[in-house]
XYZ file of C-alpha atoms in Angstrom:
143
model
C -4.467 -12.277 11.192
C -7.847 -10.616 9.735
C -9.273 -8.124 7.592
C -10.987 -5.342 9.354
C -12.644 -2.258 7.577
C -10.209 0.179 6.952
C -10.297 3.176 9.801
C -8.157 6.278 10.299
C -6.902 5.944 13.574
C -5.949 2.594 13.050
C -2.531 4.496 10.837
C -2.253 6.245 13.695
C -2.175 2.862 16.266
C 0.183 1.045 14.363
C 4.746 1.761 14.584
C 4.351 2.951 10.577
C 8.090 0.885 9.004
C 11.490 3.742 8.624
C 10.626 4.641 4.937
C 6.868 5.503 5.897
C 7.419 6.505 8.717
C 7.162 10.576 6.778
C 3.279 9.409 5.187
C 2.480 8.865 9.014
C 3.757 12.107 10.446
C 2.267 14.175 7.892
C -1.043 12.627 7.139
C -4.032 14.519 8.826
C -7.151 12.998 10.335
C -9.607 14.261 7.580
C -7.273 12.284 5.529
C -7.090 9.934 6.190
C -11.475 9.506 7.480
C -10.661 10.146 3.027
C -9.379 6.718 2.550
C -11.815 4.944 4.697
C -14.102 3.100 2.366
C -15.211 0.005 1.050
C -11.804 -0.512 -0.784
C -9.599 0.140 2.032
C -8.592 -2.559 4.381
C -6.544 -3.143 8.053
C -4.558 -6.068 8.579
C -4.694 -6.437 12.874
C -2.783 -8.600 14.165
C -2.626 -9.882 17.920
C -5.417 -6.826 18.102
C -3.130 -4.776 16.984
C -3.109 -3.076 13.037
C -0.756 -4.575 10.406
C -1.704 -3.104 7.609
C -4.165 -0.196 6.681
C -4.347 -0.694 2.768
C -6.210 0.192 0.012
C -7.524 1.093 -3.840
C -8.496 4.239 -4.750
C -10.045 4.025 -8.437
C -9.085 6.527 -11.240
C -11.153 5.542 -13.729
C -13.035 2.537 -15.163
C -10.094 0.711 -16.218
C -8.043 2.211 -13.757
C -6.544 1.778 -9.480
C -3.655 2.745 -7.946
C -2.895 1.133 -4.623
C -1.736 1.715 -1.070
C -0.779 0.116 1.439
C 1.096 1.217 4.764
C 2.767 -1.497 7.261
C 3.902 -2.002 10.333
C 7.812 -2.309 11.094
C 6.104 -5.474 13.545
C 5.078 -7.122 10.037
C 8.017 -9.378 9.874
C 8.973 -12.790 8.941
C 5.132 -15.307 9.144
C 3.525 -12.415 9.620
C 5.085 -10.583 6.741
C 4.222 -14.046 4.493
C 0.420 -14.100 5.879
C -0.008 -10.450 5.239
C 2.651 -10.954 1.489
C -0.616 -12.877 0.979
C -3.620 -11.747 1.974
C -2.458 -8.578 -0.174
C -2.249 -10.708 -3.501
C -5.540 -11.674 -2.556
C -7.066 -8.128 -1.717
C -5.033 -7.829 -5.517
C -6.755 -10.407 -7.450
C -10.664 -8.764 -6.277
C -9.688 -5.732 -7.898
C -11.956 -5.636 -11.533
C -9.455 -2.744 -13.738
C -6.803 -3.909 -16.350
C -4.342 -1.602 -14.537
C -3.342 -1.747 -10.963
C -0.990 1.521 -10.011
C 0.953 1.564 -7.027
C 3.901 3.990 -6.617
C 8.212 2.387 -4.866
C 10.483 5.591 -3.230
C 13.293 4.635 -4.921
C 15.395 4.761 -1.526
C 13.237 2.572 0.231
C 15.002 -0.987 -2.668
C 12.188 -3.417 -0.201
C 9.393 -1.834 -1.804
C 9.878 -2.167 -5.362
C 11.528 -6.193 -4.368
C 7.630 -7.522 -2.803
C 5.696 -5.206 -5.578
C 7.583 -7.471 -8.157
C 6.142 -10.326 -6.601
C 3.064 -9.142 -6.094
C 2.757 -9.204 -10.001
C 3.883 -5.284 -10.554
C 6.890 -4.249 -13.005
C 7.982 -0.819 -12.860
C 7.526 1.880 -15.356
C 10.108 4.345 -14.476
C 11.962 6.601 -12.095
C 9.111 9.751 -11.854
C 11.583 12.693 -10.091
C 10.897 14.525 -6.982
C 7.542 12.249 -6.953
C 6.902 12.320 -3.435
C 5.925 15.182 -0.617
C 9.400 15.316 1.438
C 10.893 15.248 -2.647
C 12.576 12.307 -3.027
C 11.872 10.127 -5.869
C 9.685 7.028 -6.337
C 9.111 4.519 -9.268
C 5.619 3.508 -11.164
C 4.546 0.886 -10.907
C 1.599 -1.337 -12.371
C 0.239 -4.002 -12.845
C -1.705 -4.541 -16.350
C -4.191 -7.066 -17.279
C -4.809 -7.839 -20.314
C -7.988 -9.769 -19.802
C -10.034 -9.629 -16.132
């Protein structure tokens, strides 16, 4: 498994997890292209994208992270991807790192907690599909 700079086409090349398919179905290539940049990466495994992730800066102290993960990311592949994600988070020199997790996708909250995030609250009807989502944050005292 190795990281490469994120390209919009990577999301369309992987089979997203069931709980994330709605994201992929609604994206336009122009929207995906806006995610490309120095804080966006694709993890490749056996020549194919296994995860796409990145960070969008809100202000000098806060960043929102995102990830779309392939249904093929299981077992040791998922473990290695998680280790890489933890290292990626460690490179982000922000006091506050935020993420959201769909309320009907407990595995996402579990994964974020394993990365050091804490639940801050339920945001009702937050997602475009009308579903609730949890706001999760990793807050560092000293960066």
